[in-house]
Amino acid sequence: MRHRPYLALFAMAALIAACSGPPGSGGESQGGEPSTGSQPSQAAASSGGGGGGGGGGGGGANGSITYELTGDYTASGELPFLTGGVSQWVESAGGWVANFANQDGTAYILLNTQAAEGTPGQIFTFGDGKVILAAGSGETGMGCTFNLSKNDSSGLSGDLDCTAAIAVDATTGAQKHVKVHAEWDAHP
């Protein structure tokens, strides 16, 4: 029975990867939202800014998320926070459904920061066309710790560390064991 959280997380990741793409990416989108054109080019991410202790550095006009995957699969980068109805504060769940993506749509993160009692908790989903990864808080066996330093309607800040996350190869379905570190600081 311990595998049920994994199955639920991977099913959700597969659904997200199959049904959503960043606005303007040419793939499927949620409701055909137009690109707002307000996100700066990826070059803005090189301005540094680790934010220290829970912030992502803010490479986008509305903030960003930085991420690093190590282990059987490695990837790292900074993705801008997507606004314009793509990311939403959900009052009843006490958290964000926050989307981050680069302009060419090759990397995508969905971050759910639900904190209200009775909600599934925090979920980090990553996809880059090569792997799909979903990691959650609680008893998932992935060793994930979410730290939410800001989680309200004005924005979200925090960080995540997972010591034993599992990424799935998008082509073969093979499991890859990875460690995940992410930091975010974003606002509408």
Phi, psi and omega in degrees: 000345182294344184276351182299317177300322178298313182299318179296316180295316181291324176296318178294318179297317179296319178296316179297314181295324183281328188257352183225149173216161179295145179306138178079007183276351180088347177270193178295144175230169180269100177079009176067035180298136177285154175291135182284341180070006184267350178281135178288165178295163182300338180301333179298336181294338182284359180286004174080220175081072178290346177069338177052133171062028172131005177245153185267355177102335171073042180294340178261166180300331180246021180101186186197179172231136172253147183216153175213124174249132178227159180119228181294341177220137179239140176198149176203160178166188177227131181238136179286150176288132180265129180245202177072036179090353179282322176252142185221140168276131180246100185303313184296334179263351180064041181189176182260148160252095190251130180247136180228134179201150173278163188294332180273000174073015182277342176225142186213136175231132170248123181241122178250121184250032181305131182234351183289146178299138180091356177267163180295344182096193184279142180221133176245122178237131181232140173211142178222019182087342179253322177224159172234132181226133172229127181227138183230165176282169177090204187274059181267347183081006181263358178063041183266134174237117176260131174243114181255104179273339174213128181205076179215182185297343180274349178154186182216139176217147177165192178210169183216139170227130174236128183267343185214049180282158178239124174257148179249128177298124184293339180266312187260340184082002180293143177278140177235130181269126185222158168258146182233135169228132178216149176223139181221152175205109187214157179207153180289000000 
